[in-house]
CSV table of C-alpha atoms in Angstrom, one decimal:
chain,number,residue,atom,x,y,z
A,72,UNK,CA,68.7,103.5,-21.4
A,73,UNK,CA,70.1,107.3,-21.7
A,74,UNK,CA,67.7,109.7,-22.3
A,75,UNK,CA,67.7,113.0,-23.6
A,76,UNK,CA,64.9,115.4,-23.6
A,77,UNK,CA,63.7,118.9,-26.0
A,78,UNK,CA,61.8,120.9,-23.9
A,79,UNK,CA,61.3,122.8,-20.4
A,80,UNK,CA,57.4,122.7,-20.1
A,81,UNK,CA,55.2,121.0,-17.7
A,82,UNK,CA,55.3,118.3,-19.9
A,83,UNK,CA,58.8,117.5,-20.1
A,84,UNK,CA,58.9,117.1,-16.2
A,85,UNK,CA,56.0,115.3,-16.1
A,86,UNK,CA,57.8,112.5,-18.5
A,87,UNK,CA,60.8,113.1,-16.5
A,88,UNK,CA,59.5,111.9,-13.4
A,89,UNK,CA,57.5,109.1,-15.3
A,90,UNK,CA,60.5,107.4,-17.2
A,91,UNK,CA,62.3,107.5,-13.3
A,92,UNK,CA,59.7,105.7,-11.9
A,93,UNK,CA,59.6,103.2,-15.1
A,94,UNK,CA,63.3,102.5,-13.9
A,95,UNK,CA,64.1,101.7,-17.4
A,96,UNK,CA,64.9,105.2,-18.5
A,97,UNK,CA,67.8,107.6,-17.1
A,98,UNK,CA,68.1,110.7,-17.6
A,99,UNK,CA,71.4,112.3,-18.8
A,100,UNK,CA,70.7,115.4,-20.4
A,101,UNK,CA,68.7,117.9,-21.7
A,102,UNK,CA,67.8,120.7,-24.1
A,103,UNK,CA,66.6,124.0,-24.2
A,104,UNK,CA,66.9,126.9,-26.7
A,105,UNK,CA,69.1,128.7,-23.6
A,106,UNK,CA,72.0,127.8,-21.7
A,107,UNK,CA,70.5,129.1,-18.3
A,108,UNK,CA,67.3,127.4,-18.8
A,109,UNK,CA,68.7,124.2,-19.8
A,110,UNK,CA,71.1,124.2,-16.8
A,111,UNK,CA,68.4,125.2,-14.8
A,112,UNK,CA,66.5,122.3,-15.9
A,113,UNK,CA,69.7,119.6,-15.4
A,114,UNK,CA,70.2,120.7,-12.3
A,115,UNK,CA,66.7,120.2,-10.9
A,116,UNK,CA,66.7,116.6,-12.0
A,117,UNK,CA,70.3,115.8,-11.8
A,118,UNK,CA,70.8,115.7,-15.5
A,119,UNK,CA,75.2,115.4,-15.7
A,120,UNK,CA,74.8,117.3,-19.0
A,121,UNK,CA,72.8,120.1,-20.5
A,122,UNK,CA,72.9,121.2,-24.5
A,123,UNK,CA,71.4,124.3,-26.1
A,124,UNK,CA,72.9,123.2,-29.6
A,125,UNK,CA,70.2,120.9,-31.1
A,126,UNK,CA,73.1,119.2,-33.3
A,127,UNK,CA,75.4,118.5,-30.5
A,128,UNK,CA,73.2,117.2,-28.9
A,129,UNK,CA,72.1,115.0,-31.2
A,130,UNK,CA,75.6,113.5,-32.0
A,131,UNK,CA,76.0,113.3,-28.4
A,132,UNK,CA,77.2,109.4,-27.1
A,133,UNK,CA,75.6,110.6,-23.7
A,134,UNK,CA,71.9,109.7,-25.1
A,135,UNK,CA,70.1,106.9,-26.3
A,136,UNK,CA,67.0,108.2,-26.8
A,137,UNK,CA,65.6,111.5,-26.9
A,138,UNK,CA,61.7,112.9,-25.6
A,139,UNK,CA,61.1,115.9,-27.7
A,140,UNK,CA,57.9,117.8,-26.2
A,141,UNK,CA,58.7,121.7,-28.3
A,142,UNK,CA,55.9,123.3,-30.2
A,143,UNK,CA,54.1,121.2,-32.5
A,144,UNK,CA,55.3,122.5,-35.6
A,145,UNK,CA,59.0,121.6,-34.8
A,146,UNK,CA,58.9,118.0,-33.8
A,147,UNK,CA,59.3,116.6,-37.1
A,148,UNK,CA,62.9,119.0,-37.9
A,149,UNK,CA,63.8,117.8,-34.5
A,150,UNK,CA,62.8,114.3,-35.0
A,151,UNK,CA,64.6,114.1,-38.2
A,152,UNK,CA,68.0,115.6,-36.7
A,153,UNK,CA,68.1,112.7,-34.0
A,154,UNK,CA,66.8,109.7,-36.0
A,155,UNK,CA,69.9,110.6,-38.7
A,156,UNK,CA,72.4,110.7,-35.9
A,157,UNK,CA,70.9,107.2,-34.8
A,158,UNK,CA,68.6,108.0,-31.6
A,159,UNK,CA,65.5,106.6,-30.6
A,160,UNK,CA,63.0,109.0,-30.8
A,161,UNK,CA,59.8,109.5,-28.2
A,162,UNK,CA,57.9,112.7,-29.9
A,163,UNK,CA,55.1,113.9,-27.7
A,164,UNK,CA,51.5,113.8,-29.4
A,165,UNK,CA,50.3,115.3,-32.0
A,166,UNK,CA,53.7,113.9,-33.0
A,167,UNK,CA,53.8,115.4,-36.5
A,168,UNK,CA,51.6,118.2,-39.0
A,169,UNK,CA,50.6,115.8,-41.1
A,170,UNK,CA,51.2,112.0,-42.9
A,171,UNK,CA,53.8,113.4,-45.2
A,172,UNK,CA,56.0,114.3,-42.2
A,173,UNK,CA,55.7,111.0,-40.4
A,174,UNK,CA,56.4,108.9,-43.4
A,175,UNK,CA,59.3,110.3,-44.1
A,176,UNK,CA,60.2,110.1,-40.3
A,177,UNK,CA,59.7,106.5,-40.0
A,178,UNK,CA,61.9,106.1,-43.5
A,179,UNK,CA,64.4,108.0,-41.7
A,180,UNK,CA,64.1,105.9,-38.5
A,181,UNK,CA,64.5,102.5,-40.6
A,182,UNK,CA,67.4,103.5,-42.1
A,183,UNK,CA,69.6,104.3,-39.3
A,184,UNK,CA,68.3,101.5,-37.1
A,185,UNK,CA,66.1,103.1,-34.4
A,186,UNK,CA,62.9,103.8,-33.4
A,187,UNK,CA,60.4,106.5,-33.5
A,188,UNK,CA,56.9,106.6,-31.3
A,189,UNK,CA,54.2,109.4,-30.8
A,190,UNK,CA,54.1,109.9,-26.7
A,191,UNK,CA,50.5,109.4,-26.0
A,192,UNK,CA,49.2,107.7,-22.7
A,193,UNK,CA,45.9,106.1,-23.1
A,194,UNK,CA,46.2,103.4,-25.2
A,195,UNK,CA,49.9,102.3,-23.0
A,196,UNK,CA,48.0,102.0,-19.3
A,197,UNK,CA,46.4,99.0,-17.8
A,198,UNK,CA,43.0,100.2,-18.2
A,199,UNK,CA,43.3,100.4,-21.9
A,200,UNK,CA,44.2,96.5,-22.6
A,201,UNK,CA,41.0,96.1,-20.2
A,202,UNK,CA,38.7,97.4,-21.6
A,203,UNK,CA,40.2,96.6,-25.4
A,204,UNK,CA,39.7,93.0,-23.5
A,205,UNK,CA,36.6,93.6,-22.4
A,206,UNK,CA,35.0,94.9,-25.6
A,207,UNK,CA,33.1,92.1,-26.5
A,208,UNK,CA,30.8,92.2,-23.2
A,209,UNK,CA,28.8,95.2,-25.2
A,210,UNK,CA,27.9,92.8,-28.3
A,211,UNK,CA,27.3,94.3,-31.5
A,212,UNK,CA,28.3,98.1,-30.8
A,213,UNK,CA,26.0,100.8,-31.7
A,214,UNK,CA,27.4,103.8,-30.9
A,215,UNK,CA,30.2,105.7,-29.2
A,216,UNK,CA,30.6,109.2,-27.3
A,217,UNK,CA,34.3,110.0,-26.7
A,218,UNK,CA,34.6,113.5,-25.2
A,219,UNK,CA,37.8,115.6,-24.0
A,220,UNK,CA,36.6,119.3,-23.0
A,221,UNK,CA,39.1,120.9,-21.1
A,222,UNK,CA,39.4,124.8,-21.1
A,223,UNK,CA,42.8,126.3,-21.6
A,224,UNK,CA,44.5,128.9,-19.3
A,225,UNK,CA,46.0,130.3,-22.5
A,226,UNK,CA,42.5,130.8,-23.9
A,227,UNK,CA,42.4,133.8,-21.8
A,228,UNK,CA,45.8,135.0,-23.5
A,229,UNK,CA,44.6,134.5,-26.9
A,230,UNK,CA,41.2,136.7,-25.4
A,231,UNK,CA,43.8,139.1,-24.6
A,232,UNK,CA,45.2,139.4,-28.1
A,233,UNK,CA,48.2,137.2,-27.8
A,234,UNK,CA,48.8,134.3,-29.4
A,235,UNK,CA,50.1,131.0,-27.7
A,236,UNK,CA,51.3,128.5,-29.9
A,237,UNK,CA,48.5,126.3,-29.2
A,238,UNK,CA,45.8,128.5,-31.2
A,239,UNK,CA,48.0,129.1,-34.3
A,240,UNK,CA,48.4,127.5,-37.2
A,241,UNK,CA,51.8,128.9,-37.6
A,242,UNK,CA,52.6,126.2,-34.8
A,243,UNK,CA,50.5,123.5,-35.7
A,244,UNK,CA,48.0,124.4,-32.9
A,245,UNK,CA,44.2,123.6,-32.2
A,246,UNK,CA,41.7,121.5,-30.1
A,247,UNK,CA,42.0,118.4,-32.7
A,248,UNK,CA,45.7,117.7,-32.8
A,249,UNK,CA,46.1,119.0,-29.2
A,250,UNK,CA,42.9,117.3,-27.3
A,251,UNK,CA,41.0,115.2,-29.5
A,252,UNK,CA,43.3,112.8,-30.5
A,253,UNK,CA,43.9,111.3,-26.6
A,254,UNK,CA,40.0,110.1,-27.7
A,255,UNK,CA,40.7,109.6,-31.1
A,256,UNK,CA,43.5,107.1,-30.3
A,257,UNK,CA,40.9,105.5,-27.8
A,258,UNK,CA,38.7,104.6,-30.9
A,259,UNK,CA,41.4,103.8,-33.6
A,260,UNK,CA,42.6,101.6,-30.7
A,261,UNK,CA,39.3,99.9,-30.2
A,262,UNK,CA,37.2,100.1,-33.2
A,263,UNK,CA,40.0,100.5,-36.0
A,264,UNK,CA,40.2,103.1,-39.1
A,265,UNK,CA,37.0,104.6,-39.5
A,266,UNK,CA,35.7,103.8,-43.1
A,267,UNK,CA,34.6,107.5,-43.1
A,268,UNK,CA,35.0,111.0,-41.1
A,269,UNK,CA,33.6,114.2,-41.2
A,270,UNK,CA,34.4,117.0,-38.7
A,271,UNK,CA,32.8,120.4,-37.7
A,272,UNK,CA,35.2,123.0,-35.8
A,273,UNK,CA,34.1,125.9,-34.4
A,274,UNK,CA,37.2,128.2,-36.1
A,275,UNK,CA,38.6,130.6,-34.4
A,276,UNK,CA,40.5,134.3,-35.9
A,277,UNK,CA,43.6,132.8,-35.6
A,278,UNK,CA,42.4,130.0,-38.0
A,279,UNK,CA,42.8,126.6,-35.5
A,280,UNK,CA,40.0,125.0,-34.1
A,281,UNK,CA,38.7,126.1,-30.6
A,282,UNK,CA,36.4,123.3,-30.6
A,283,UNK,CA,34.8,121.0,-32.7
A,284,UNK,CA,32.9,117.3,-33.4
A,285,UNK,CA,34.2,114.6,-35.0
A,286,UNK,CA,32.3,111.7,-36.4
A,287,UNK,CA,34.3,108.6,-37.4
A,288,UNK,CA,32.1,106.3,-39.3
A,289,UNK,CA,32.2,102.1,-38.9
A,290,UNK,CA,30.3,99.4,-40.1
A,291,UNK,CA,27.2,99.3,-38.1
A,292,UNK,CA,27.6,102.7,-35.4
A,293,UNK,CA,29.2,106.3,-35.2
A,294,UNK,CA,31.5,107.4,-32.9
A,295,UNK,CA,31.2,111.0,-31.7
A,296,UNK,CA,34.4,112.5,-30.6
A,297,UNK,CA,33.8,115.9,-28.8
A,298,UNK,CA,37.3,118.4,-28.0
A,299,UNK,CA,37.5,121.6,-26.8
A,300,UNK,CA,39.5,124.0,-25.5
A,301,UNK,CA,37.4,126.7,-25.4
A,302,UNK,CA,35.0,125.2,-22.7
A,303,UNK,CA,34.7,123.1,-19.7
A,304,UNK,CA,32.8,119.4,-19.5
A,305,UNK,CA,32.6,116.8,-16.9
A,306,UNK,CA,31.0,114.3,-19.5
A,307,UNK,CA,32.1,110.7,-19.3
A,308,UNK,CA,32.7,108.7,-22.5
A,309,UNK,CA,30.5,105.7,-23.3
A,310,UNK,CA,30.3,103.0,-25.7
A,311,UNK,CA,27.0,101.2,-26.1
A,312,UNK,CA,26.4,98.0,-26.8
A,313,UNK,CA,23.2,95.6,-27.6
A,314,UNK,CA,24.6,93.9,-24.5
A,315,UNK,CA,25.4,96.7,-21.7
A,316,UNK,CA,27.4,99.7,-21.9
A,317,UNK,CA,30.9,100.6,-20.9
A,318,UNK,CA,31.1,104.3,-19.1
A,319,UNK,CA,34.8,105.8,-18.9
A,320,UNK,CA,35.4,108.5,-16.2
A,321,UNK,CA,37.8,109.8,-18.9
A,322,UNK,CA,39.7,109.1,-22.7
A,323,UNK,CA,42.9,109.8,-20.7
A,324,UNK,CA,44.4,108.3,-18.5
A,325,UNK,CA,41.1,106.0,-18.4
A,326,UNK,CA,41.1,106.5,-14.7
A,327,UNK,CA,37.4,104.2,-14.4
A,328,UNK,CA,36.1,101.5,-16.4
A,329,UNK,CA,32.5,100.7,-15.7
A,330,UNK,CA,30.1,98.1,-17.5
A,331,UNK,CA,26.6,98.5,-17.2
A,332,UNK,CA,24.7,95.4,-18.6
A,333,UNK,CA,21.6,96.6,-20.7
A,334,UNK,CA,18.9,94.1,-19.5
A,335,UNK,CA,19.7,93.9,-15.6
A,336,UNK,CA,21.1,97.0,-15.5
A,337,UNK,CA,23.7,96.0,-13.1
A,338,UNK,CA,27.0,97.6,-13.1
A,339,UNK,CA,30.4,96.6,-12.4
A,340,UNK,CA,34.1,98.2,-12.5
A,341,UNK,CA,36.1,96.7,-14.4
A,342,UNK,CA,39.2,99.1,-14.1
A,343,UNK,CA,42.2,98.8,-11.5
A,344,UNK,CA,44.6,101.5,-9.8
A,345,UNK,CA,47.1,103.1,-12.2
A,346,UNK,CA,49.2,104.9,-11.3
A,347,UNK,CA,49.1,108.8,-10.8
A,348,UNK,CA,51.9,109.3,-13.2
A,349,UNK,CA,50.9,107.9,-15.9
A,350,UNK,CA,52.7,108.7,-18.2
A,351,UNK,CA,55.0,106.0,-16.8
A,352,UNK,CA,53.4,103.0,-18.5
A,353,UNK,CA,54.5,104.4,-21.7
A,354,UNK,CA,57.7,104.9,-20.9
A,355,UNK,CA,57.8,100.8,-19.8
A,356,UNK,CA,56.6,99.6,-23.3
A,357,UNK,CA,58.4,102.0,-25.3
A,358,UNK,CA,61.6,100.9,-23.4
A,359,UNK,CA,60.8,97.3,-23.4
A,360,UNK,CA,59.8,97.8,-27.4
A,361,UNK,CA,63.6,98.9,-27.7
A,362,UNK,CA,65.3,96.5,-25.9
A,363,UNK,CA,63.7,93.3,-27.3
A,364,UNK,CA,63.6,94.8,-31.0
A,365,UNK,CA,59.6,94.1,-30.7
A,366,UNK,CA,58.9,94.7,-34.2
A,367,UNK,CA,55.4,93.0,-34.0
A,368,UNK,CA,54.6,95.9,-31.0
A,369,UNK,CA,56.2,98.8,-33.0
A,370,UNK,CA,54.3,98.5,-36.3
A,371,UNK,CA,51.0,98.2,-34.1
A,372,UNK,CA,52.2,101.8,-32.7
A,373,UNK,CA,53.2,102.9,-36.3
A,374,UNK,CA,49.9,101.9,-37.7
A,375,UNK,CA,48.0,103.6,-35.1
A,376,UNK,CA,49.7,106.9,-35.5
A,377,UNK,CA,49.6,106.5,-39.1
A,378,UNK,CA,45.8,105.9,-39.0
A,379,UNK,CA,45.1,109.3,-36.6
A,380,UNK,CA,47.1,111.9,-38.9
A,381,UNK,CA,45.3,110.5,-41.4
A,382,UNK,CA,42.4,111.3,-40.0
A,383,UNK,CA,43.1,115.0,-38.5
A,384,UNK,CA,44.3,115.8,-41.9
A,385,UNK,CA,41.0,115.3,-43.6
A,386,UNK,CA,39.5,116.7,-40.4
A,387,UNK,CA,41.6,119.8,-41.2
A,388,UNK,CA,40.8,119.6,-45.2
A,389,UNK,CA,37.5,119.6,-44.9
A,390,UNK,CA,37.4,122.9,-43.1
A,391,UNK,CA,40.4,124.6,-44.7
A,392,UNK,CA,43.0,124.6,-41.4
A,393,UNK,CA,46.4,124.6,-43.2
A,394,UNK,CA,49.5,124.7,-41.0
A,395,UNK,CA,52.2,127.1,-41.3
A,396,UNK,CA,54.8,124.3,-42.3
A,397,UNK,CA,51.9,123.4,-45.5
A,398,UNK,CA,51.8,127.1,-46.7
């Protein structure tokens, strides 16, 4: 399948390399707001074209499908462009501000024939169907910690005065929508929609969340989601059980899987070898999702993505975080 891509970050080449490896996805041009840079960019991955018209691009028979990874708040303009001119679309997470946005994306998407997915790893490697396998070795869950702490090199810039997209709400920025949806896509995954939520930032001058806790209430337990980007953790997530416990080395990529059993306390990995790019795996489903026209697979996706904006909204209403593109 041609693919285009909207973007020059880290992140872009990273999904670059990951949809070569998938060998289902070829690259054949890309986008950037410059001529130099996107040349720049073709040329380093032997992309035959380069664009730094959005529109051409997107009427362009050269691509299939198109990975958008630009600032948050402009995926859903640029979504919306390529889905009318009948591309697939592969939007890097958060994929959209809010549920408003992606409703209206996936109407657009149905009626031109194509498809729309938010990138996000996790739930598309190996480990992930394990341990969504393995669930039931915990017996009746209890409770759930699901931390991503990770401090930001542009923390220090926004420290300095500046502001990087990624702490302003002018561009859709904070540690929820950035962070703590890699474990919140871990629990809707597992566990389902919460039947209630209730989060507590710590709110930065710019207005976005530097950090903050998330509690997604179920049936019989509470799962704790903990993001930052303000600090640094090494914490592992766990999910206890009655019956034993299941100790990730990480909500993404879910590098280790390991089961503890409660009463013999014996453990035992569970996980395999993924591979170190891994954002390859979902480049394979998405591309397999096109090809066979896996509807049942899709409105999985769909649902899933549906279920976390609706979540980081209300996480965002409670504490009055409004996005540039809601004022």
């Amino acid at each position: 399948m041609k693919l285009g891509t909207v973007g020059t970050g880290w992140i872009t080449e990273a999904f670059i390399e990951a949809a070569k490896l998938s060998g289902k996805l070829n690259l054949t041009a890309v986008y950037s707001r410059t001529d130099e840079k996107a040349k720049e960019l073709a040329h380093k991955y032997h992309a035959a074209h380069y664009f730094s018209n959005l529109e051409e691009m997107a009427k362009s028979t050269e691509i299939e499908a198109v990975y958008i990874a630009s600032p948050n708040s402009v995926h859903f303009e640029q979504t919306i462009t390529f889905l009318k001119h009948k591309k697939h679309v592969i939007c890097e997470k958060p994929i959209f501000s809010n549920p408003a946005e992606l409703e209206i994306a996936y109407r657009t998407a149905e009626e031109n024939g194509v498809y729309l997915f938010e990138a996000i790893r996790n739930i598309h490697t190996p480990n992930f169907h394990i341990l969504k396998e393995k669930i039931g070795l915990a017996g009746n869950l209890r409770s759930a910690m699901l931390p991503y702490i990770q401090y930001s090199s542009r923390y220090d810039a926004f420290l300095r005065g500046e502001n990087p997209n990624i702490f302003t709400s002018t561009f859709s920025g904070g540690a929820l929508v950035d962070l703590g949806v890699y474990p919140l896509y871990l629990a809707i995954g597992l566990f389902g929609e919460p039947k209630s939520i209730a989060y507590t930032p710590v709110i930065l001058s710019s207005g976005v969340d530097g950090s903050g806790t998330l509690l997604l209430e179920y049936q019989d337990f509470v799962c704790t989601i903990l993001c930052s980007k303000i600090s640094h953790s090494v914490m592992p997530c766990e999910i206890h059980g009655e019956k034993g416990t299941f100790v990730l080395e990480d909500a993404a990529p879910i590098s280790e899987i390991k089961f503890i059993d409660s009463h013999t306390k014996e453990s035992e990995i569970l996980s395999v070898p993924q591979e170190e790019q891994n954002m390859v795996y979902e480049c394979i489903n998405i591309a397999e999702i096109i090809e066979t026209r896996d509807d049942s697979q899709y409105e999985k996706l769909k649902e899933m993505s549906k279920i976390v904006l609706r979540v980081t909204e209300e996480a965002r209403k409670q504490n009055n975080i409004v996005f540039g593109v809601e004022r």
